[in-house]
Coordinates of C-alpha atoms in Angstrom, one line a residue:
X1 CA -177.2 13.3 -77.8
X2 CA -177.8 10.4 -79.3
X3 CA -176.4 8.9 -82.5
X4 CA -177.8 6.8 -85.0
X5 CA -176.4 3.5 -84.1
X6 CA -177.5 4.2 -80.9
X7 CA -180.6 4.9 -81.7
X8 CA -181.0 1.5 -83.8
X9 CA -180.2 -0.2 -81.2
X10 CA -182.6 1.3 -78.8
X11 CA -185.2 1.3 -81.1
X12 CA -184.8 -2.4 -81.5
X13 CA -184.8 -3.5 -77.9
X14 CA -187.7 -1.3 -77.1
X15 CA -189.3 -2.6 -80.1
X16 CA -188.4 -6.2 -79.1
X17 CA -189.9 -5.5 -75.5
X18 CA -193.1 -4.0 -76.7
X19 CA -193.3 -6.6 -79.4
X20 CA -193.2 -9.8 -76.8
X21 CA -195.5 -8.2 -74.6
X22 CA -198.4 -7.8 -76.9
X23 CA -201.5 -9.8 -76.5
X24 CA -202.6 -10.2 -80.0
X25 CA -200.9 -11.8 -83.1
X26 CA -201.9 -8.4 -85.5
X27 CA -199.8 -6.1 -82.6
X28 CA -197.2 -8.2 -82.5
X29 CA -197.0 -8.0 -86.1
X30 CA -197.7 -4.4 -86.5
X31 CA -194.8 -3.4 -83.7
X32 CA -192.3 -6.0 -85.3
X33 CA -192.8 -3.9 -89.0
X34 CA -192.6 -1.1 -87.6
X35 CA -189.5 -1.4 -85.0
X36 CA -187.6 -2.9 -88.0
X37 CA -188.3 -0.8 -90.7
X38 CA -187.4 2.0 -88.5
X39 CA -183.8 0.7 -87.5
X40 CA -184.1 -0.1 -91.9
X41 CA -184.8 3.8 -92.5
X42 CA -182.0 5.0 -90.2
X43 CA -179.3 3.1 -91.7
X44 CA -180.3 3.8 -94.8
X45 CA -180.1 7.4 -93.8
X46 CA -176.5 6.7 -92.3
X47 CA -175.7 5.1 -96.1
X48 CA -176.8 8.2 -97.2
X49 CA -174.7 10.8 -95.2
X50 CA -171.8 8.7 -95.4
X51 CA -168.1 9.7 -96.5
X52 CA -166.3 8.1 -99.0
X53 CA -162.9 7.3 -97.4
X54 CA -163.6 9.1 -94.4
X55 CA -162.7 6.4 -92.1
X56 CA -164.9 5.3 -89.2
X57 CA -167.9 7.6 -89.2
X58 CA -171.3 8.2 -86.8
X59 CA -168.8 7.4 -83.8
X60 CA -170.0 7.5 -80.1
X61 CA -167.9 7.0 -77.3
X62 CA -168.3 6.5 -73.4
X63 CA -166.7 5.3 -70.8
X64 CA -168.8 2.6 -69.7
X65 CA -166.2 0.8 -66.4
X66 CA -163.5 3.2 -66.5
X67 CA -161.4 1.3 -63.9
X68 CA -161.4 -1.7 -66.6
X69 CA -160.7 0.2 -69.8
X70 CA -164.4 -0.7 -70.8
X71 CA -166.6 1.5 -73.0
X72 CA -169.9 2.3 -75.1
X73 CA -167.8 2.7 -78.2
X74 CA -169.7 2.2 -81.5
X75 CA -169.1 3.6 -85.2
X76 CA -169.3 2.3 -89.1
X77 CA -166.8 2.5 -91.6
X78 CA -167.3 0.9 -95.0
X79 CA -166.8 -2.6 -94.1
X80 CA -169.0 -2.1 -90.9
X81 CA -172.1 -0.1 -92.8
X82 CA -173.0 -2.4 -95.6
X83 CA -173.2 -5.5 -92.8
X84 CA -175.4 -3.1 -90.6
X85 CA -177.7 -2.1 -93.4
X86 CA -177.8 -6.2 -94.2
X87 CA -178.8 -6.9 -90.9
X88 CA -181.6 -4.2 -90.6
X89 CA -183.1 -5.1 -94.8
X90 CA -183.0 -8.8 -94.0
X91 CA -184.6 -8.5 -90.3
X92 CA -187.3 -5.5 -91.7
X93 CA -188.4 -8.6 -94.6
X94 CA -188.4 -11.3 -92.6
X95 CA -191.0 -9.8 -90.5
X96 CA -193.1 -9.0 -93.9
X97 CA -192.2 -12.8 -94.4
X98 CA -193.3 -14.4 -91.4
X99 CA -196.9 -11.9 -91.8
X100 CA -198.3 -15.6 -91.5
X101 CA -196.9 -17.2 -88.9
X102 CA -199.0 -17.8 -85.8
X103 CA -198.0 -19.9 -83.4
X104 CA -196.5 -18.0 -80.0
X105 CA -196.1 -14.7 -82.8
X106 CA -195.6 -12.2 -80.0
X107 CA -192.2 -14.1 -78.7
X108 CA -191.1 -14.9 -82.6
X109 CA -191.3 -11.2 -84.0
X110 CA -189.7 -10.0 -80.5
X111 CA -186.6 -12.8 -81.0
X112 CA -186.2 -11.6 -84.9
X113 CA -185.8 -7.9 -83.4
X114 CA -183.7 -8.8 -80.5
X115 CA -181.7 -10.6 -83.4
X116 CA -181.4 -7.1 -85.6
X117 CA -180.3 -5.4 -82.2
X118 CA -177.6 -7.7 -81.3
X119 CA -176.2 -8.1 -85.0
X120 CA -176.4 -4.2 -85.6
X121 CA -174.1 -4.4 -82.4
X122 CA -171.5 -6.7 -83.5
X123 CA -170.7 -4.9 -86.9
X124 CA -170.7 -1.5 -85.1
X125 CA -168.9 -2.5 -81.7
X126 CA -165.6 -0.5 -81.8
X127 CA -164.9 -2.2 -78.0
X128 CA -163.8 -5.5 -78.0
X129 CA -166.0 -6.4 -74.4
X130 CA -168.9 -4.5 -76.0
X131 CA -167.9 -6.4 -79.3
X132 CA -168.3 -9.7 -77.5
X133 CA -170.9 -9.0 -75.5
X134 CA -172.9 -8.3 -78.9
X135 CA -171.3 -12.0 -80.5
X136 CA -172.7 -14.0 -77.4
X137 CA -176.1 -12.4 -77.4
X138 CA -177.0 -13.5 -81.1
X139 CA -176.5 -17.2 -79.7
X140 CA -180.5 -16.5 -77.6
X141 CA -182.6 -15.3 -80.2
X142 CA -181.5 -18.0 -82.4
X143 CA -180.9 -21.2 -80.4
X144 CA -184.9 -20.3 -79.3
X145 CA -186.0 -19.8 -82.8
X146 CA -184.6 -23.4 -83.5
X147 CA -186.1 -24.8 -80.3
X148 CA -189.4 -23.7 -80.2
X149 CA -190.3 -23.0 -83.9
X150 CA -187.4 -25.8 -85.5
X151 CA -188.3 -29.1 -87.2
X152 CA -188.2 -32.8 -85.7
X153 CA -184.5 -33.0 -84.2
X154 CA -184.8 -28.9 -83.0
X155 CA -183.7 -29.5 -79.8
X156 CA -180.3 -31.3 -80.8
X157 CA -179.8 -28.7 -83.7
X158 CA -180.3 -26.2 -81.4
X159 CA -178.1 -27.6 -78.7
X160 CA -175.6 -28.6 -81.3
X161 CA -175.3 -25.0 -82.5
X162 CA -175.1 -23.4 -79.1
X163 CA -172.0 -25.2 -77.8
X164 CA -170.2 -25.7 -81.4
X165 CA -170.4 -21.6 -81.5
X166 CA -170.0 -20.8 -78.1
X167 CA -166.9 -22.8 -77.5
X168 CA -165.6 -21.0 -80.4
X169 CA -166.6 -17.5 -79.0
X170 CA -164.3 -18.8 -75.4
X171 CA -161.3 -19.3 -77.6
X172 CA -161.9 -15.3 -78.8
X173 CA -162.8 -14.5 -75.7
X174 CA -159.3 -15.7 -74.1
X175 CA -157.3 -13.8 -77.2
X176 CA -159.3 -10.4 -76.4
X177 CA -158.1 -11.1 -72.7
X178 CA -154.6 -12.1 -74.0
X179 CA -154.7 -8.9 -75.8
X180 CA -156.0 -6.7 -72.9
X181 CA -153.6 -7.9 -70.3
X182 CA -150.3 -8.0 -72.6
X183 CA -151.3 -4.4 -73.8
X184 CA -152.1 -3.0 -70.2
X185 CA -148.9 -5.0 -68.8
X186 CA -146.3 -4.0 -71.1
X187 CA -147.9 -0.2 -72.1
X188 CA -149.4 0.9 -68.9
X189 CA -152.8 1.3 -70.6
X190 CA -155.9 -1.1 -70.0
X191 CA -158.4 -0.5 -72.2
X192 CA -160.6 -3.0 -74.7
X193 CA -160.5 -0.4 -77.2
X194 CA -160.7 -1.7 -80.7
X195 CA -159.0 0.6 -83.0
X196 CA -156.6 1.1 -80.2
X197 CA -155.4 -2.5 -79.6
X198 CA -155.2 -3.6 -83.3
X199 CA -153.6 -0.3 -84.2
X200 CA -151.0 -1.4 -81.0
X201 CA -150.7 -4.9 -81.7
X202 CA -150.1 -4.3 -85.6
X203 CA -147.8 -2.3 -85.6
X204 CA -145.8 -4.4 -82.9
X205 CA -145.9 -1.6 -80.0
X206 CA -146.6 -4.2 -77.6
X207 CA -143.8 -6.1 -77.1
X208 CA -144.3 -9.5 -76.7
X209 CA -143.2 -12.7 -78.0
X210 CA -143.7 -14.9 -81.6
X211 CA -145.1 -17.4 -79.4
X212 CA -148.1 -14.7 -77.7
X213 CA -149.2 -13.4 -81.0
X214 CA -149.9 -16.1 -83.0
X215 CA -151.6 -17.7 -80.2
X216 CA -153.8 -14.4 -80.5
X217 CA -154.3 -15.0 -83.8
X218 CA -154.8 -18.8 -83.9
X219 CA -157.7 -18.2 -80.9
X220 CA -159.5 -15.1 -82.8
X221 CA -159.2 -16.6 -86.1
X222 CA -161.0 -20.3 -84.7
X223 CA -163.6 -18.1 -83.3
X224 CA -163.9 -16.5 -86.7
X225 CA -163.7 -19.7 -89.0
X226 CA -166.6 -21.5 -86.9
X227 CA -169.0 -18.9 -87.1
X228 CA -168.4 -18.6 -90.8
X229 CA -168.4 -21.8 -91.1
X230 CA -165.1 -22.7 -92.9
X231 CA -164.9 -27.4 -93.3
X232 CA -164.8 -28.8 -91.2
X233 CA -165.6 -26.3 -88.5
X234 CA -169.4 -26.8 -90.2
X235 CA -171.2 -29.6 -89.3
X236 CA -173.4 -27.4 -86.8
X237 CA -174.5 -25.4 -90.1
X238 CA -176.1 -28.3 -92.0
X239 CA -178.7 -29.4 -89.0
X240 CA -179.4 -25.8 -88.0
X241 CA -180.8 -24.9 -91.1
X242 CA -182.2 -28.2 -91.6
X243 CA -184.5 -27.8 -88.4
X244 CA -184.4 -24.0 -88.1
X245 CA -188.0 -22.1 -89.1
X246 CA -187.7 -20.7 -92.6
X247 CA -187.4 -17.2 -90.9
X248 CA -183.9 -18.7 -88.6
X249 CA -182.2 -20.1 -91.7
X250 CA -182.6 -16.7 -93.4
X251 CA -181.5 -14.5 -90.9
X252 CA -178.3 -17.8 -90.4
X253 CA -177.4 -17.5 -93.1
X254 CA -178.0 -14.1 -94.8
X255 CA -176.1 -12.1 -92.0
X256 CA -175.1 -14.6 -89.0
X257 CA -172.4 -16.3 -90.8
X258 CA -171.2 -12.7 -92.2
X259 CA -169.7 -12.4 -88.6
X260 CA -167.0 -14.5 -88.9
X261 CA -166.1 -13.2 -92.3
X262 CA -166.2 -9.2 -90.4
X263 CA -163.8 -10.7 -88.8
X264 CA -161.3 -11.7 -90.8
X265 CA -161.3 -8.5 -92.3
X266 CA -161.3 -6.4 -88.8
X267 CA -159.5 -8.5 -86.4
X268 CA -157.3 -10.7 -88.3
X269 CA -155.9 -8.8 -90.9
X270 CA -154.2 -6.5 -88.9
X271 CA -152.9 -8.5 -86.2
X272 CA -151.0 -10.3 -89.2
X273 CA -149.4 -7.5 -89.5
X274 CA -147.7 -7.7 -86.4
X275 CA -144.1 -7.7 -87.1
X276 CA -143.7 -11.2 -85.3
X277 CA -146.9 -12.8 -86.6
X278 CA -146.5 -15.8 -88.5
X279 CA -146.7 -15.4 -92.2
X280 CA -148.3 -19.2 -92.2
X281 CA -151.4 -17.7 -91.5
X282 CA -152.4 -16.6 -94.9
X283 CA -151.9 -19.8 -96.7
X284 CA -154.1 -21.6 -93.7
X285 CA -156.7 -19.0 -94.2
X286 CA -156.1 -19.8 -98.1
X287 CA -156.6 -23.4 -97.4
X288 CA -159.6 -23.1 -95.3
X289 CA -161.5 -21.2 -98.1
X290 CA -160.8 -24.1 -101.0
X291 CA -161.5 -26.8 -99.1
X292 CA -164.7 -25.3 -97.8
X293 CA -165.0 -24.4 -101.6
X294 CA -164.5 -28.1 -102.8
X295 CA -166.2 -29.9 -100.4
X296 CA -169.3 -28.1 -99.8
X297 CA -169.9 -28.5 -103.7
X298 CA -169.1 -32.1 -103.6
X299 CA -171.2 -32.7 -100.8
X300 CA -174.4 -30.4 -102.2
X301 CA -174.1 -33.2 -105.4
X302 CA -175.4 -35.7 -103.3
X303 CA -177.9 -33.9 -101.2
X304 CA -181.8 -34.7 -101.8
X305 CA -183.2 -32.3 -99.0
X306 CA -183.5 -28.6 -101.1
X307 CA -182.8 -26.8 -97.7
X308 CA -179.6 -28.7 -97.2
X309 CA -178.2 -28.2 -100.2
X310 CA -178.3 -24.9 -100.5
X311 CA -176.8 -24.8 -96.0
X312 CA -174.0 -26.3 -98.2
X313 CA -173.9 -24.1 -101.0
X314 CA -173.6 -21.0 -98.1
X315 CA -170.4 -23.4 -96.7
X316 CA -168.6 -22.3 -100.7
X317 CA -169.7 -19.3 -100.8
X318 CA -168.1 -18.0 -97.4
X319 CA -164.9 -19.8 -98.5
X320 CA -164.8 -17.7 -101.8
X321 CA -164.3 -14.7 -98.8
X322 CA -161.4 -16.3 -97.4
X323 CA -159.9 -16.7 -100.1
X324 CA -160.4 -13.2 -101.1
X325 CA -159.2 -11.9 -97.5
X326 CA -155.8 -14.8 -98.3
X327 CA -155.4 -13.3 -101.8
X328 CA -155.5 -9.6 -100.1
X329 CA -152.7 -9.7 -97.7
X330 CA -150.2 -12.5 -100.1
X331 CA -147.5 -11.2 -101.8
X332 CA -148.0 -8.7 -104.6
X333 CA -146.0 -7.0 -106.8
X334 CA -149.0 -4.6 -107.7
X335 CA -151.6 -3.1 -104.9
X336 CA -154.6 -3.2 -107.5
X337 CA -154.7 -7.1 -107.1
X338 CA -155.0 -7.2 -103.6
X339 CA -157.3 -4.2 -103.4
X340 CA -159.6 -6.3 -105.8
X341 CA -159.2 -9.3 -103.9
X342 CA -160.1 -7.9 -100.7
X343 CA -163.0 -5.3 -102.3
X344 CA -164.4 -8.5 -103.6
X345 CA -164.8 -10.5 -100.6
X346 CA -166.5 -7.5 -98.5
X347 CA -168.7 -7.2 -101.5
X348 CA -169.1 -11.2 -101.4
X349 CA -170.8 -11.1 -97.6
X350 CA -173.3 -8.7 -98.6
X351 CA -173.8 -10.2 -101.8
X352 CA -174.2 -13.9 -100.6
X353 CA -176.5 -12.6 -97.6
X354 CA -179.7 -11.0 -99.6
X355 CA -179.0 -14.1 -102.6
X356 CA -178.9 -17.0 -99.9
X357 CA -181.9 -15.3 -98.5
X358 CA -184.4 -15.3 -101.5
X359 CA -182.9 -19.0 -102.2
X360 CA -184.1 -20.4 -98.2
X361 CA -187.4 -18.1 -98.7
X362 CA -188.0 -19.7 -101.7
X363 CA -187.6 -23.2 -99.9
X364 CA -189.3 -22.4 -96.8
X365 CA -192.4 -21.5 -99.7
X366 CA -192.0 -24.8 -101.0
X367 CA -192.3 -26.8 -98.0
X368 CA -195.7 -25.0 -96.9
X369 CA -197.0 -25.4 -100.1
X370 CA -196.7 -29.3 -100.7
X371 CA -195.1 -30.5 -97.4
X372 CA -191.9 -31.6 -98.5
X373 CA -188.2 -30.4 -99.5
X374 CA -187.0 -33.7 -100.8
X375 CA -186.1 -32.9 -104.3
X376 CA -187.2 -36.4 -105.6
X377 CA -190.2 -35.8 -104.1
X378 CA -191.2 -32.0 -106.5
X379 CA -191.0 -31.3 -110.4
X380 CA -192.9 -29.4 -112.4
X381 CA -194.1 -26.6 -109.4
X382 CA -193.5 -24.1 -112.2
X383 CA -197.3 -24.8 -113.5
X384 CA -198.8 -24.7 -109.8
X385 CA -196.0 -22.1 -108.4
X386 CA -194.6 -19.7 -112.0
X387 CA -193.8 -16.9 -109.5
X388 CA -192.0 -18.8 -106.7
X389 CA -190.3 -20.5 -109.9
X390 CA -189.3 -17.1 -111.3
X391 CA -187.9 -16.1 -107.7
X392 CA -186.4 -19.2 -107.0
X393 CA -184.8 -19.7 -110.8
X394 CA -182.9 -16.1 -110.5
X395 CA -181.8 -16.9 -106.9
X396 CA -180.1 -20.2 -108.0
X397 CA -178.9 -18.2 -111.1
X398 CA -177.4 -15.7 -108.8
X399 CA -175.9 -18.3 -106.7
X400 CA -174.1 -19.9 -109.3
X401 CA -172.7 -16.8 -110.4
X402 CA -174.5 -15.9 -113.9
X403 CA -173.0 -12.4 -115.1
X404 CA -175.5 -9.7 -114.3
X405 CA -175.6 -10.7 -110.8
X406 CA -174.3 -9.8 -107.6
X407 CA -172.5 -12.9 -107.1
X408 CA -170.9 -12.4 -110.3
X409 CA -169.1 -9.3 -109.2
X410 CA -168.3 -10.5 -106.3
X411 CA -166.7 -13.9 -107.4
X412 CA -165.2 -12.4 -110.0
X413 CA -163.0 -9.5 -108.0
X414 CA -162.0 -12.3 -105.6
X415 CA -160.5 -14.8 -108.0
X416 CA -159.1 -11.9 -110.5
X417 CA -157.5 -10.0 -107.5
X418 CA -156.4 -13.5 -106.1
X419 CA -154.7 -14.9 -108.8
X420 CA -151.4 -13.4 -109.0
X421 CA -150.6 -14.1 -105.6
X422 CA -152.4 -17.6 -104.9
X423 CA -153.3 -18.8 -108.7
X424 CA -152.9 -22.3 -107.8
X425 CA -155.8 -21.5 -104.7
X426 CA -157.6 -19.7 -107.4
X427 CA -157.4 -22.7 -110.1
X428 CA -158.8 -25.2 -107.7
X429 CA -161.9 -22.7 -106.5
X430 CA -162.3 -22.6 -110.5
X431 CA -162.2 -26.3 -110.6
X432 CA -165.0 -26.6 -108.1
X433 CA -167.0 -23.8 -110.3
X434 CA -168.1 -26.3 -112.9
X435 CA -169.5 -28.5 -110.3
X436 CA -171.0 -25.5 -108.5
X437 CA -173.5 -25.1 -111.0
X438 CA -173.9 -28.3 -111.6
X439 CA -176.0 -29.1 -108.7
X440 CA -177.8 -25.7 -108.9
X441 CA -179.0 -26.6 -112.4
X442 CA -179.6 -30.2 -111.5
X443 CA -181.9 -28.8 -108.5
X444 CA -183.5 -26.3 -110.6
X445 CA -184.2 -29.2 -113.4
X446 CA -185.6 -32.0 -110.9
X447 CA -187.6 -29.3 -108.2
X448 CA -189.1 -26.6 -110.8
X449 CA -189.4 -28.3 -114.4
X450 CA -190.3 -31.7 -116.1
X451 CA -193.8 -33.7 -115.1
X452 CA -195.5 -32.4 -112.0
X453 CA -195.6 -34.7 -109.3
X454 CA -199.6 -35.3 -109.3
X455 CA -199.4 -36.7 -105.6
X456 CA -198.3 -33.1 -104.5
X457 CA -202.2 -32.1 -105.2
X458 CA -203.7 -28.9 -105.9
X459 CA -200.8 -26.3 -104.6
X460 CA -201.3 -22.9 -104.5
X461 CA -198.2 -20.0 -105.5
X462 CA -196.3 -18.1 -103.6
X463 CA -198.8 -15.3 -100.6
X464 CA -198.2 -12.1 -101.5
X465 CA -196.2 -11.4 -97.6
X466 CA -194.0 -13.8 -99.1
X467 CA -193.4 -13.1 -102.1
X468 CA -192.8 -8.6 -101.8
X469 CA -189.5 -9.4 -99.7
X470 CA -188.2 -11.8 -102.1
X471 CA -189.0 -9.7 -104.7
X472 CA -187.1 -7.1 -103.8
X473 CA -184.7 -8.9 -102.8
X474 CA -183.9 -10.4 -106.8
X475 CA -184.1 -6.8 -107.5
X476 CA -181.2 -6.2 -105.3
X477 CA -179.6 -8.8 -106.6
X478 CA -179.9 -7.4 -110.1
X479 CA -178.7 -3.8 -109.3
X480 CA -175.8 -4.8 -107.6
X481 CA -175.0 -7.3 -110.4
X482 CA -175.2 -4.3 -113.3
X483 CA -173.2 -1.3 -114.0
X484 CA -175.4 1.7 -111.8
X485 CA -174.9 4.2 -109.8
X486 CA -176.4 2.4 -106.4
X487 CA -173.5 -0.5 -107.6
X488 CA -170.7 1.9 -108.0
X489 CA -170.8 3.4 -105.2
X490 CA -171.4 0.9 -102.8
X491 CA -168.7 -1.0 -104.6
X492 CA -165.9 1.6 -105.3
X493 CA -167.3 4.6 -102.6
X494 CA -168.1 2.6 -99.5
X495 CA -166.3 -0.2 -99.8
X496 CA -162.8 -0.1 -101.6
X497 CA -162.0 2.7 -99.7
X498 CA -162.2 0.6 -96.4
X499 CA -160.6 -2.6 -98.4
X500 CA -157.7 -0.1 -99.6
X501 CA -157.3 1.1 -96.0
X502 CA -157.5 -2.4 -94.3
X503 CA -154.2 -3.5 -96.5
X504 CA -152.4 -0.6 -95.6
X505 CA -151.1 -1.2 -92.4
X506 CA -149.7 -4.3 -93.7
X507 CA -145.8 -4.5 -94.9
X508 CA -145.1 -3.3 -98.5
X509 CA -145.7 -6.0 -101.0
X510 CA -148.3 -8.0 -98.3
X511 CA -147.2 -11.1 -95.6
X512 CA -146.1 -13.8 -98.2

């Protein structure tokens, strides 16, 4: 019988299928809310029966080639659940979102789900072939969602973001082979089996040489850092949101970046615990995440298009998670740091993906309203627009890390836990903190306050479709930013179990 990540998955292609062959725009609508909140409901359901520090739970397995090692192998632990249940909240409002769009709605709601299906797939995949059959397929719905529904320069965004990611997903592609073929050469045993290869190759059952495995690890972890995107693996990410439909930069940013920082945490961590791995690789994950940290806030300073500043602001917050994943696996005298550390960045991706979500709704509300994003251009839309100001004003707060917020745990577990091992890293991220809000409260000052910009005309606030997804999503925001049950245990039950787990197949004492 089925299992619940099965049947999201089913539930989501049927749902996508039904969806793009409707005939009218209220079917496709109606088909689209429904096929996503289902997938919503179930894994809220899985949340719900899940087992603190049970391991990897709702597991299915079936041999799909068996003459190439190849099967249907999907399960959840508590680094894989949170990003599920991210994918199906963020895909389930963008459909409530979107209630207004119009043009070629059948295809659009149908991409969105097929979008859900193939993310859902990637943070469940416990078969590397499945895994990247999962990665490649989020490439379609979104290249076409640029492309058809993108701004001006849509078809060289979309282009541009097709072969910056896919090249990328070759270099993985040749590790997972490297790995398959060294494993089934040396052990006997072909399979693509992911627990089963990284439990191998970490614990240095495959013999093989220096050389091999960090070659593994350099290709996996370039695949990784691009989809993130970590500077300067980036410039794709700036003119995909810039021409992407409000609905594509959400479901970008919110949970299509997140796969580069899964992983980090699945893949990369332990195959750096391979006995022969090199040890360099933490301080060039370290490295990565400041200078993505630094120069995406430097850069947002002198951005005047709203959308593209906060595409940057996205860039520093994914570095904070390499630098919590560098911090977990340094050098520590103590366990708690690194625990912290790498708690906090798993807690950063879900956190970042519903605030960086109300922050490019709130944009995307913007530009339909008065017909621009250029922040000269706005001021004073808090008289014509008080609720989109109140929504957009606690997701810049949120970004910028104001206690009481998401963000705030989350940024503050990473650079707490990664201080004794990296402080120097840590300093510099602080550094970059001042200027971090420094562009958000410049933003907020110039777009939401001061005169109002009588050339804008009569606007009208936020449409209710809009404005009950980003709602909810600020409420998130706040209840995972506050001592609470529904914070404690997603924090301490589901996740630092996982996080705790992760580090423990690594030496004693961590890499460094």
């Amino acid at each position: 019988m089925a299992g619940p990540i099965t049947w999201i998955l089913l539930v989501l292609l049927v749902g996508a299928i039904i969806t793009f062959l409707t005939r009218t725009l209220q079917q496709a609508r109606i088909v689209a809310l429904i096929s996503s909140g289902i997938a919503l409901l179930i894994s809220i359901l899985m949340y719900l029966g899940y087992e603190s520090g049970a391991g990897m739970q709702f597991r299915e397995s079936v041999m799909w080639i068996p003459s190439l090692g190849i099967g249907y192998n999907v399960g959840v632990d508590g680094l894989g659940l949170p990003m599920v249940i991210l994918a199906t909240l963020i895909s389930f409002l963008c459909v409530i979102y979107a209630w207004g769009e119009e043009h070629r709605a059948n295809q659009f709601f149908a991409l969105v789900l097929l979008m859900d299906m193939a993310l859902v797939g990637v943070f469940a995949s416990l078969d590397f072939f499945l895994f990247y059959i999962f990665w490649e397929l989020t490439l379609i719905p979104m290249f076409f969602l640029i492309g058809v529904w993108g701004g001006p320069r849509k078809d060289y965004s979309a282009i541009k973001f097709l072969i910056y990611t896919h090249v990328a997903s070759l270099a993985m592609l040749l590790a997972i082979f490297a790995m398959y073929y060294f494993n089934g050469k040396m052990t006997g045993t072909y399979t693509f089996d992911m627990i089963y290869l990284l439990d191998a190759y970490s614990r240095g059952m495959v013999p093989i040489s220096p050389y091999w495995i960090n070659l593994i690890i350099g290709g996996m972890l370039f695949g990784f850092l691009v989809k993130m995107p970590a500077v300067p693996f980036h410039t794709w990410l700036p003119d995909a949101h810039v021409e992407a439909p409000t609905v594509g930069s959400i479901l970008l940013a919110a949970v299509l970046l997140k796969m580069g920082g899964y992983g980090l945490f699945r893949v990369i961590i332990p195959l750096m615990a391979n006995p022969d791995a090199s040890t360099r690789f933490v301080l060039v994950i370290a490295v990565f995440g400041v200078v993505s940290i630094l120069f995406s806030t430097f850069v947002a300073l002198a951005q005047k298009d709203l959308k593209k500043l906060v595409a940057y602001s996205s860039i520093g917050h994914m570095g904070y998670v390499s630098l919590g994943v560098a911090g977990a696996v340094a050098f520590g005298t103590s366990d708690i740091p690194r625990i912290l550390a790498n708690t906090g960045a798993m807690y950063q991706m879900f956190s970042h993906g519903i605030i960086t979500a109300v922050l490019f709704g709130s944009v995307g509300v913007i530009q339909h309203a008065t017909g621009t994003r250029i922040i000269e251009d706005l001021g004073g839309l808090t008289k014509h627009m008080p609720k989109l100001a109140f929504i957009m004003l606690a997701g810049f707060l949120a970004s910028l890390g104001l206690p009481g917020m998401s963000g705030f745990v989350a940024e503050f577990s990473i650079l707490t836990g990664s201080f004794p091992q990296l402080p120097h890293f840590v300093l510099l991220a602080m550094f970059g903190i001042v200027f971090v809000a420094a562009y958000h409260l410049w933003a907020i000052q110039r777009a939401l306050f001061g005169p109002y910009n009588e050339y804008l005309g009569d606007i009208h606030d936020i449409a209710i479709y809009e404005l009950i997804p980003l709602a909810i999503l600020v409420a998130l925001i706040i209840v995972l930013g506050t001592p609470n049950p529904v914070c404690n245990h997603l924090y301490h039950g589901v996740m630092q179990p996982t996080a705790t787990h992760i580090l423990s197949i690594l030496p004693e004492g961590g890499l460094l």
